[in-house]
Short mmCIF file of C-alpha atoms in Angstrom, two decimals:
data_model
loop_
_atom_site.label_atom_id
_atom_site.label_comp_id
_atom_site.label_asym_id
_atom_site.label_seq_id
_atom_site.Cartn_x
_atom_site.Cartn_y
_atom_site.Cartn_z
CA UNK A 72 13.76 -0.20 12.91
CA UNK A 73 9.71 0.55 12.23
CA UNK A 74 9.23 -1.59 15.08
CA UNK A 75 11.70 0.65 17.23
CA UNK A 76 10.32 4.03 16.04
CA UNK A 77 6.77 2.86 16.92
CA UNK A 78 7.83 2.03 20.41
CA UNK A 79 9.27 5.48 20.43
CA UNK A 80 6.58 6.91 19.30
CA UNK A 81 3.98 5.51 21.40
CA UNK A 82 6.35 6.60 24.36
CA UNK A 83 6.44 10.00 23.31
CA UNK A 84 2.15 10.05 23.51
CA UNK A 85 2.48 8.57 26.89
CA UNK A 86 5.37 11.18 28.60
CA UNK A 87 3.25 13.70 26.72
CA UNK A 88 0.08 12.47 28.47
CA UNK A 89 1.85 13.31 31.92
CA UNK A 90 2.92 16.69 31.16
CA UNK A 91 6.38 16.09 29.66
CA UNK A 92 7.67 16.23 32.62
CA UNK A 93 10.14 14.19 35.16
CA UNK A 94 8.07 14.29 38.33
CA UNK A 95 5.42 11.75 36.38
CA UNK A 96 8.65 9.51 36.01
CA UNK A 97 6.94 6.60 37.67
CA UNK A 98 2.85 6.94 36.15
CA UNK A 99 5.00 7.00 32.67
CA UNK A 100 6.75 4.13 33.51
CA UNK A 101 3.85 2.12 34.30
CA UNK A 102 1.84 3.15 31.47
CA UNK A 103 4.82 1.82 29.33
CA UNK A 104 5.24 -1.22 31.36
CA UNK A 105 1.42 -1.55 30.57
CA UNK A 106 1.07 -0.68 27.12
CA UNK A 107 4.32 -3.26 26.32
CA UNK A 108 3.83 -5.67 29.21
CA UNK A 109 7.63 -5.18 29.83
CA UNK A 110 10.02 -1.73 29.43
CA UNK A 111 11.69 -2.37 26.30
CA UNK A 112 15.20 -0.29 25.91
CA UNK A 113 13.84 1.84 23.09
CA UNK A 114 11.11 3.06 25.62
CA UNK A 115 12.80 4.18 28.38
CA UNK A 116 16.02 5.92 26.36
CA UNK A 117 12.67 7.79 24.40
CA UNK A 118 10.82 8.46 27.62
CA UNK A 119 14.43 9.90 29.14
CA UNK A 120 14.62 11.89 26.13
CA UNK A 121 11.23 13.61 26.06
CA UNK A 122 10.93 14.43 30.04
CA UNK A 123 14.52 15.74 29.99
CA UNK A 124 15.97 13.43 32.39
CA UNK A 125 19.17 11.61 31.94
CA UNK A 126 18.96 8.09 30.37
CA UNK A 127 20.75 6.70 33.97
CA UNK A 128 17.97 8.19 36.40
CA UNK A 129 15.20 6.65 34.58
CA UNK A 130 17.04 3.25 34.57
CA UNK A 131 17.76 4.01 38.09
CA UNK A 132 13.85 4.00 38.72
CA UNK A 133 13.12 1.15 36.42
CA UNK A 134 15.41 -0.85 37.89
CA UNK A 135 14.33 0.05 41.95
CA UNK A 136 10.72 -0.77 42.05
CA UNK A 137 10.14 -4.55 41.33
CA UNK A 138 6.47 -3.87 39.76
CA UNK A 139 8.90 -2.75 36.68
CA UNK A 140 9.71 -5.66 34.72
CA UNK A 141 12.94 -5.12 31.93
CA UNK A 142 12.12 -8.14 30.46
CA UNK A 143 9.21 -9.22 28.10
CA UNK A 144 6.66 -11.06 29.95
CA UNK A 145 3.99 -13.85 29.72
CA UNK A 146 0.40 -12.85 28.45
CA UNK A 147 -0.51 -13.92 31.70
CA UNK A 148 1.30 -12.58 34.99
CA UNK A 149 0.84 -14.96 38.35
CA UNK A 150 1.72 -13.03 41.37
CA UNK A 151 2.08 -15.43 44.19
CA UNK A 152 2.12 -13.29 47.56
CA UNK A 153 4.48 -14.76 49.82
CA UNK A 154 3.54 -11.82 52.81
CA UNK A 155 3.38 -13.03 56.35
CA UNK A 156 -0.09 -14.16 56.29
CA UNK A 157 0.40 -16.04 53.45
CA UNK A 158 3.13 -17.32 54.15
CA UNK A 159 1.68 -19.13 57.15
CA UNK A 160 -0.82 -20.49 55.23
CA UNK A 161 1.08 -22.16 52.50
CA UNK A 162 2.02 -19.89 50.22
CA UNK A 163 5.32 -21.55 49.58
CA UNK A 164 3.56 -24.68 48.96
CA UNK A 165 1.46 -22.89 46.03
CA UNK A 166 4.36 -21.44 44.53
CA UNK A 167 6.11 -25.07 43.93
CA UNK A 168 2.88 -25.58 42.60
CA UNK A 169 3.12 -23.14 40.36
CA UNK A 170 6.71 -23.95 39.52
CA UNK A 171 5.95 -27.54 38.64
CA UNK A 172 2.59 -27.06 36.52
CA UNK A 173 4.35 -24.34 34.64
CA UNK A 174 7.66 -25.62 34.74
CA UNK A 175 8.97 -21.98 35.46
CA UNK A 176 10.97 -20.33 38.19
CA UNK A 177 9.51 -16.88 39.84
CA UNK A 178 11.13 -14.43 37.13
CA UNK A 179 10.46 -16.73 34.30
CA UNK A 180 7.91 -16.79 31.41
CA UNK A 181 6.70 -20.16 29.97
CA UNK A 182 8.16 -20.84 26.28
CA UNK A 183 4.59 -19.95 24.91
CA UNK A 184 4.87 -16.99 26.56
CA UNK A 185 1.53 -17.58 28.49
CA UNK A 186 2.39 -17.38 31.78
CA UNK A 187 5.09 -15.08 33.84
CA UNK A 188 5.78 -16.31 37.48
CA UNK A 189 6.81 -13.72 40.05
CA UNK A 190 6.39 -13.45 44.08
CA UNK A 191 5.37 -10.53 45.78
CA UNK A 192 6.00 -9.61 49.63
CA UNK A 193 2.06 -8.72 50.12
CA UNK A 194 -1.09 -7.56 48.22
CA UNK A 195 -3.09 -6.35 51.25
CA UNK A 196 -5.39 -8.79 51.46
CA UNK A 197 -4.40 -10.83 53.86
CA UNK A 198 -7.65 -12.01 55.24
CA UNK A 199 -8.21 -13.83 52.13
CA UNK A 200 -4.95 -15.68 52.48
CA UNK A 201 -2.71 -17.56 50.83
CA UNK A 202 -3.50 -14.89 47.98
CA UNK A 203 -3.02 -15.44 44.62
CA UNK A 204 -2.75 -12.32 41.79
CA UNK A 205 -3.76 -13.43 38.21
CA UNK A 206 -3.47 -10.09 35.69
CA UNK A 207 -5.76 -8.36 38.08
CA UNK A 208 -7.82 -10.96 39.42
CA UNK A 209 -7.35 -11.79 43.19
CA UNK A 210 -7.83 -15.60 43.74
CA UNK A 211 -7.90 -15.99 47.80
CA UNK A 212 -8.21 -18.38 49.87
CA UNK A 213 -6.17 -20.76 47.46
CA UNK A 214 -5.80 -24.35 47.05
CA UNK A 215 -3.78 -26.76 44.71
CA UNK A 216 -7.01 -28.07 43.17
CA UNK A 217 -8.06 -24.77 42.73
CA UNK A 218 -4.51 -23.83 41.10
CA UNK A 219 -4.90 -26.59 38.48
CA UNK A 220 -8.57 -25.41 37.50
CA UNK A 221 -8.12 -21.65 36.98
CA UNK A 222 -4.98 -22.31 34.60
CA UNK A 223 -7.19 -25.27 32.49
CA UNK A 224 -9.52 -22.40 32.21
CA UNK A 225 -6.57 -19.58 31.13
CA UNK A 226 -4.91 -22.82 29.07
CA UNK A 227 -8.84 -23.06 27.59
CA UNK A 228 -9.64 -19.37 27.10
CA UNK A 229 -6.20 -19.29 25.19
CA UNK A 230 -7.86 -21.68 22.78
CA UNK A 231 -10.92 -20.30 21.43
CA UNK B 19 30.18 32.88 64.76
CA UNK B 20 28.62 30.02 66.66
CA UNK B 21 30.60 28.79 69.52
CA UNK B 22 30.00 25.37 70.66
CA UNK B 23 32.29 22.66 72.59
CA UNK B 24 33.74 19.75 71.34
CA UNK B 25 35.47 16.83 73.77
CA UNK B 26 35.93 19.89 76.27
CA UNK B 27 37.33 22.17 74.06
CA UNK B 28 35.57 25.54 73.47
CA UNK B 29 35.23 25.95 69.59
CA UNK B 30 33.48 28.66 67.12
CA UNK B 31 32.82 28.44 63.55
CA UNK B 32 30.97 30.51 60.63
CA UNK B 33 27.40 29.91 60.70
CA UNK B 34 26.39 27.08 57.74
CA UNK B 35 29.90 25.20 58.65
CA UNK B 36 29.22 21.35 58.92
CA UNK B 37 30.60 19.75 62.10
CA UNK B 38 32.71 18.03 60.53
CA UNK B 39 35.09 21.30 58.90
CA UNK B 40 34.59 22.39 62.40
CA UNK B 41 35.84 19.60 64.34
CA UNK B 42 38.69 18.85 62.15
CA UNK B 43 39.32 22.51 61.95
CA UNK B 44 40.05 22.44 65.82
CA UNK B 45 42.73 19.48 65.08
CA UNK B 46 40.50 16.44 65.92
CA UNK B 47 40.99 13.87 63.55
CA UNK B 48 37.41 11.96 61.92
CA UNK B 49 37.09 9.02 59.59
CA UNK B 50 35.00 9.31 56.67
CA UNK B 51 35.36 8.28 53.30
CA UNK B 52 32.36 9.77 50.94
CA UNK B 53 32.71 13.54 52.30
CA UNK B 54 34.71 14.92 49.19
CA UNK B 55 35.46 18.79 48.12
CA UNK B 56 34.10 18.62 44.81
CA UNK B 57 30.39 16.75 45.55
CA UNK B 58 27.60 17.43 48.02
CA UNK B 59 27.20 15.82 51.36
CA UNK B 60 25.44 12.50 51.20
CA UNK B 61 26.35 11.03 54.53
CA UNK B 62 26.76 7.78 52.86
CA UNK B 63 29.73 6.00 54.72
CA UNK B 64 28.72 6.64 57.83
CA UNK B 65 32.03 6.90 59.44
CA UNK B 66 31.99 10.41 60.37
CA UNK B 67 29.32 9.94 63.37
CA UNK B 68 29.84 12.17 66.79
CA UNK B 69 27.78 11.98 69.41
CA UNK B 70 25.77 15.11 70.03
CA UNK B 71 24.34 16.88 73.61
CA UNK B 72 21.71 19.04 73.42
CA UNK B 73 19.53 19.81 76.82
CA UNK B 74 19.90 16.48 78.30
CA UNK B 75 19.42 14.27 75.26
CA UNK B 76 22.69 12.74 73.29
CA UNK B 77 22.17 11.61 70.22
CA UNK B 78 24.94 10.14 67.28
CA UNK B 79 24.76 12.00 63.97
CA UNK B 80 26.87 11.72 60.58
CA UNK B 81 29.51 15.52 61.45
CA UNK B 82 29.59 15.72 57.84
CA UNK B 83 25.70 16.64 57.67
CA UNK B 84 25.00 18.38 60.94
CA UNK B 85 25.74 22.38 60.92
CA UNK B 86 27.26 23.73 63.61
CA UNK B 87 24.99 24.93 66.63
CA UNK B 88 25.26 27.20 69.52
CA UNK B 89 25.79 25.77 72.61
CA UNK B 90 26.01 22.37 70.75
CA UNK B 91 28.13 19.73 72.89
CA UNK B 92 30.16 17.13 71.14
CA UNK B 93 31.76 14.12 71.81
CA UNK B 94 33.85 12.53 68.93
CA UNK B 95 35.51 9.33 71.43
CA UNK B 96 32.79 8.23 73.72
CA UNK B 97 32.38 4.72 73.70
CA UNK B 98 29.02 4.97 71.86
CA UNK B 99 31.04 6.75 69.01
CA UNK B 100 33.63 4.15 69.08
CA UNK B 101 31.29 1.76 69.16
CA UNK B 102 29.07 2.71 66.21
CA UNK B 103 31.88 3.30 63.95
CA UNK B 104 33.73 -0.18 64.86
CA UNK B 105 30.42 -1.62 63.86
CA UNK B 106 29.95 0.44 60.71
CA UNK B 107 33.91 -0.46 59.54
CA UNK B 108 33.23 -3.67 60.52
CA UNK B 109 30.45 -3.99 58.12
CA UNK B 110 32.37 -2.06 55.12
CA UNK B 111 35.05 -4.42 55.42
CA UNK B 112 32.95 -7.15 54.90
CA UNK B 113 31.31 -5.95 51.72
CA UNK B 114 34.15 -4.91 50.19
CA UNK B 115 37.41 -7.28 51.73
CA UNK B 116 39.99 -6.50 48.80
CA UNK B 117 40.08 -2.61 49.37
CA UNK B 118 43.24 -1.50 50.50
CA UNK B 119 42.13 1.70 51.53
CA UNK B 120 39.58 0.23 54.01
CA UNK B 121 41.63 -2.19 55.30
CA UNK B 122 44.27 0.72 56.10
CA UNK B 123 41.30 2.41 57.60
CA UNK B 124 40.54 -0.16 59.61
CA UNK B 125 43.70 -1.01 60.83
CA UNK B 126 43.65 3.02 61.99
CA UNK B 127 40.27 2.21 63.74
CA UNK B 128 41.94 -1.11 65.21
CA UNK B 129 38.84 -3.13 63.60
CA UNK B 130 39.28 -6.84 62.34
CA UNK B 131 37.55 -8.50 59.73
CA UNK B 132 34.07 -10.29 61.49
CA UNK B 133 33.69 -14.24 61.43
CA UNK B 134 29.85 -12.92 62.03
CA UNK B 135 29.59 -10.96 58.74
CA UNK B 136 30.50 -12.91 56.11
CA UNK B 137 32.83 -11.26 54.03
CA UNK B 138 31.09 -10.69 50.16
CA UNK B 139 32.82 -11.27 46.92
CA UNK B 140 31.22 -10.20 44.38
CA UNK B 141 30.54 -6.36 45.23
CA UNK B 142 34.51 -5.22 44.09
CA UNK B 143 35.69 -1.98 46.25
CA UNK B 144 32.25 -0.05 46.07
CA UNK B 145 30.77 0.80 49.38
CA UNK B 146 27.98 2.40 47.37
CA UNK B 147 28.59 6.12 48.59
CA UNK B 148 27.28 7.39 45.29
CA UNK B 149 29.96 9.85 44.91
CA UNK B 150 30.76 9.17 41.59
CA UNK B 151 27.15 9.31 40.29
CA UNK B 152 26.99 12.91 41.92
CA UNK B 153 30.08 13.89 40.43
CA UNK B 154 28.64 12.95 37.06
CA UNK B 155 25.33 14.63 37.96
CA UNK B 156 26.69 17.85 39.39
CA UNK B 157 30.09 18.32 38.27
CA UNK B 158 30.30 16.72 34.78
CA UNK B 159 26.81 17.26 34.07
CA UNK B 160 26.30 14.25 31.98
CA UNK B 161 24.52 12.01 34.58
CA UNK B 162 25.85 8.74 32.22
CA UNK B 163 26.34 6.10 35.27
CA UNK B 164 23.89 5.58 38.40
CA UNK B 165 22.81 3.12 40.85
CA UNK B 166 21.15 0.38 39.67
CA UNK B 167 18.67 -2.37 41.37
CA UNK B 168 18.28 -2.39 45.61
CA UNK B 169 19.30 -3.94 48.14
CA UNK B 170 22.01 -6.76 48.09
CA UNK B 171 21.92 -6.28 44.18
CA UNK B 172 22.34 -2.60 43.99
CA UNK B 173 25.62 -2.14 41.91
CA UNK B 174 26.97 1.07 40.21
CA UNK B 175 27.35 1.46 36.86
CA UNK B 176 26.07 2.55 33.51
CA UNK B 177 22.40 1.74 32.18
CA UNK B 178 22.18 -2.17 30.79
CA UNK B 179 26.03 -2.16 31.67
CA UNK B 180 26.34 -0.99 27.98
CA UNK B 181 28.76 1.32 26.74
CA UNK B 182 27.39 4.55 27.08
CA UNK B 183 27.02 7.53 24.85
CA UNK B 184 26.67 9.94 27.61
CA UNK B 185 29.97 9.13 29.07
CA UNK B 186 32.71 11.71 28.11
CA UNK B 187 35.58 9.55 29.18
CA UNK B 188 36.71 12.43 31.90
CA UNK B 189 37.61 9.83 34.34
CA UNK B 190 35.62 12.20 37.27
CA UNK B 191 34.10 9.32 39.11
CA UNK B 192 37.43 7.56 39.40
CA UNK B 193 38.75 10.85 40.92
CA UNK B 194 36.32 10.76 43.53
CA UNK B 195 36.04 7.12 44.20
CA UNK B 196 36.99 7.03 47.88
CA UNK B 197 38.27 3.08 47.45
CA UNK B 198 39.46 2.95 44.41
CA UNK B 199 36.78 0.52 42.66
CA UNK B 200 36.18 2.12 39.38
CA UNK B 201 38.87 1.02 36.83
CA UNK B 202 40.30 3.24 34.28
CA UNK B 203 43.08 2.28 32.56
CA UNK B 204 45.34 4.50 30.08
CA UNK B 205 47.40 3.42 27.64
CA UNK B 206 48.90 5.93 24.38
CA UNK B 207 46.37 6.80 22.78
CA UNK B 208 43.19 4.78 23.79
CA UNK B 209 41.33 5.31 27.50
CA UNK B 210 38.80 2.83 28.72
CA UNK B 211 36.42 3.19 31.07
CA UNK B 212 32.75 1.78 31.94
CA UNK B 213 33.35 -0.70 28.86
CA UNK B 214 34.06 2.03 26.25
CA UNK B 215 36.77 2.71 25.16
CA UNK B 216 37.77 6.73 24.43
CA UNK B 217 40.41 7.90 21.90
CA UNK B 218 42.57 10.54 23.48
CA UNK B 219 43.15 13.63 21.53
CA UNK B 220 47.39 14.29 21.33
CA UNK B 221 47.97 17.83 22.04
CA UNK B 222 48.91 19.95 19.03
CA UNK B 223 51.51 21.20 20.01
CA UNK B 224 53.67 19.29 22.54
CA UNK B 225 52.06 15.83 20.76
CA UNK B 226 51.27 14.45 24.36
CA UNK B 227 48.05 12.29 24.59
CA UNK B 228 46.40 14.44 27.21
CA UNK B 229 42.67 13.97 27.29
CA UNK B 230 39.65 11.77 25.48
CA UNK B 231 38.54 13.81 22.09
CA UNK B 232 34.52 13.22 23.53
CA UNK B 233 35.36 15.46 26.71
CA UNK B 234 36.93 18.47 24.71
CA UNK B 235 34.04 18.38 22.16
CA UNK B 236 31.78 18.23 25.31
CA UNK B 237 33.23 21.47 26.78
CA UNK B 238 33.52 23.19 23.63
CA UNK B 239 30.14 22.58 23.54
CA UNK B 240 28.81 23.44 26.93
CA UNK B 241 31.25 26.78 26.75
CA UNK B 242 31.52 27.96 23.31
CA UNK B 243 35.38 27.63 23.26
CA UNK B 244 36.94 26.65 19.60
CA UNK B 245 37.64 23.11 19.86
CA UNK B 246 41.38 24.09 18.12
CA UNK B 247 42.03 26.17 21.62
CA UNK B 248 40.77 23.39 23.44
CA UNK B 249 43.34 20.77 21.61
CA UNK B 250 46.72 22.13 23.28
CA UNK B 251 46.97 20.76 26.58
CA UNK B 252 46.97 22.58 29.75
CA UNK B 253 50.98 22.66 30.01
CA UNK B 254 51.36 24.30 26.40
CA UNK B 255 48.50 26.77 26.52
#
C-alpha cells in the first residue's frame, strides 16, 4: 500500500509538472515511464485522475506508442534497430546474438533483471549501421565481438 | 438548399446534410455499418464510399462524412464504387468470418469470402469502428472501454481487460455494436458485461428487474433526481 501511494504520489508531481493538464498526456507518460523504467497500473489510473482524463484514454495512449513499456524492465534496455539499413547489414544476425548471450526474446528481461531486449524499426542513424541502442548510448557500426565486449563491461560495471 | 445530382437524378438538401442522409433520402440504397443516430461520424467501415465529380476530377469519398455541395455530381454504382466496396467487404469478412450480419451484408453486395485474405480467428465480430467507445465517451459519458494496442493487435475493450469501475453496466456499446460482438448477457437479477458482473435493481413497484443499480446511481448523480424516483421502471412511472 506505501509502496502504491508513493507511486501515486510521485505521479501527481510529474502531471503537476506539465500543467495538470491532458494535452501533456504523452511528456507525462514518459517522465513516468522514466522515473519507474516501466508504467506501473497505480501510475497511470493516478496520472488519469489528476489531468482529468478517463482511465481508458490514457491506457489507450500507453498502449499505442511502443516506446511505452507496461511491464517492468531490465536495468539495462538493448534496442536493436532492425530499420532498412540495418537490416541489410545484419541486424537480424545481432539480434540472435543478443537472444543467445542473454537468453531472452525481444520483449523479455533477463531473470536478474539486467538486461531488457526490444527491436525498434529505426533510430535515424543509419549511416552508422547495423545500430545498436544501449540506455542512451548508440553503438554503430556493430559486430558480434563487439556485442560480447560491451555486455562483459555492463556484466562488470554491475559488479563494483 | 443545395441542389446537387446524384446517378442523374437532380437532388437538394439543407445545407450541413451529409451525403449520405441525402442520397438515401432520394431512395438510393448505401451500405454502411458504423454510421449510427446516436454517435458522431467516424467513417470507420468504409462501406458508404460514392464516387464524387467536381470540375473534371472524380474522386471516392466515405457519403457519411462528405456534406452536401452545390453542383456536386455523384455516382453511387460506377464500377470504381463497386469495386472499392467489394474490396473493402471483402476484407471485413475476412477479419471477422463468424458475423452474421456481415455475411448477410455481403451476400447483399454479392461478395465471397477471399482464398487471398486469409480469414482471422481470433478478432470475434469487431471490425473496430469504435462506435461503442464513442458511445461511452459521448453518450454515457463514462469513457470506461477504448481501443487498445495498434495494428493487427488493436482489440476493444476495457483497460488491463479488468473489470472496470467506470463501467455503469448500461449495455450502450452493445446497442450500437453494428455486428453484434460485444456480449451481454441477462439473466434475473445479475447482468454481465466487460467481465463484471452488475446487480440489477427490481423495480419497486411492478418487482421487474429492469436496469443495473450502478447506472441509476450514475444518473441520479449526473441529474440530481432521487434515486427512489429513479427505482420504478419506465413502464410504472
Amino acid at each position: 500500500m506505501t509502496k502504491a501511494m508513493s507511486v501515486a504520489a510521485k505521479t501527481k508531481q510529474i502531471v503537476k509538472k506539465h500543467g495538470n493538464d491532458k494535452s501533456g498526456m504523452i511528456a507525462v507518460l514518459q517522465d513516468i515511464q522514466e522515473t519507474f523504467n516501466y508504467l506501473p497500473k497505480e501510475a497511470l489510473k493516478a496520472a488519469a485522475k489528476a489531468m482529468k482524463v478517463p482511465f481508458s484514454r490514457v491506457y489507450e495512449a500507453a498502449t499505442f506508442y511502443t516506446a511505452f513499456s507496461l511491464k517492468p524492465r531490465g536495468k539495462n534496455i538493448v534496442k536493436i534497430c532492425l530499420g532498412t539499413a540495418c537490416h541489410v547489414r545484419g541486424a537480424s544476425a545481432l539480434q540472435d546474438k543478443f537472444e543467445r548471450t542473454l537468453g531472452i526474446k525481444p520483449g523479455e528481461t533477463t531473470k536478474d533483471n539486467k538486461f531488457s531486449l526490444e527491436t525498434v524499426n529505426c533510430v535515424g542513424a543509419c549511416a552508422l549501421g547495423p545500430v545498436v541502442v544501449i540506455n542512451t548510448d548508440y553503438h554503430g557500426q556493430m559486430t558480434m565481438k563487439k556485442i560480447d565486449k560491451i555486455i562483459d563491461n555492463i556484466n562488470k560495471e554491475g559488479a563494483q | 438548399m443545395v441542389n446537387f445530382t446524384v446517378d442523374g437524378k437532380n437532388i437538394s438538401a439543407p445545407k450541413g446534410t451529409m451525403l449520405l442522409e441525402a442520397i438515401r433520402g432520394a431512395g438510393i440504397s448505401i451500405p454502411t455499418l458504423c454510421a449510427h443516430e446516436a454517435v458522431s461520424r467516424s467513417g470507420a467501415c468504409r462501406l458508404c464510399v460514392v464516387e464524387i465529380k467536381k470540375g473534371n476530377r472524380t474522386r471516392i469519398v466515405t457519403s457519411c462524412l462528405y456534406g452536401v455541395e452545390e453542383g456536386l455530381t455523384v455516382n453511387t454504382k460506377s464500377d470504381r464504387v463497386l469495386n472499392v466496396r467489394r474490396l473493402v467487404m471483402e476484407l471485413l469478412l475476412a477479419r471477422c468470418p463468424e458475423s452474421e450480419v456481415l455475411q448477410k451484408l455481403a451476400k447483399e453486395l454479392c461478395v465471397e469470402p477471399q482464398a487471398r485474405f486469409v480469414a482471422d480467428t481470433d478478432k470475434g465480430k469487431c471490425i473496430l469502428c469504435r462506435s461503442c467507445v464513442r458511445v461511452c465517451e459521448e453518450v454515457v459519458g463514462v469513457s470506461a472501454i477504448g481501443l487498445f494496442a495498434r495494428g493487427p493487435h488493436k482489440t476493444v475493450g476495457t483497460p488491463y481487460n479488468e473489470k472496470s469501475d467506470a463501467c455503469i453496466g448500461c449495455g450502450a456499446c452493445v446497442y450500437v455494436c453494428p455486428t453484434g460482438h460485444i456480449e451481454m448477457t441477462s439473466t434475473g437479477d445479475k447482468r454481465k458485461i466487460w467481465g463484471r458482473t452488475f446487480k440489477m435493481q427490481a423495480c419497486s413497484k411492478c418487482g421487474k428487474f429492469f436496469a443495473p443499480a450502478d447506472q441509476l446511481k450514475f444518473i441520479s448523480r449526473k441529474t440530481g433526481t432521487p434515486l427512489e424516483e429513479l427505482k420504478i421502471c419506465t413502464e410504472c412511472r
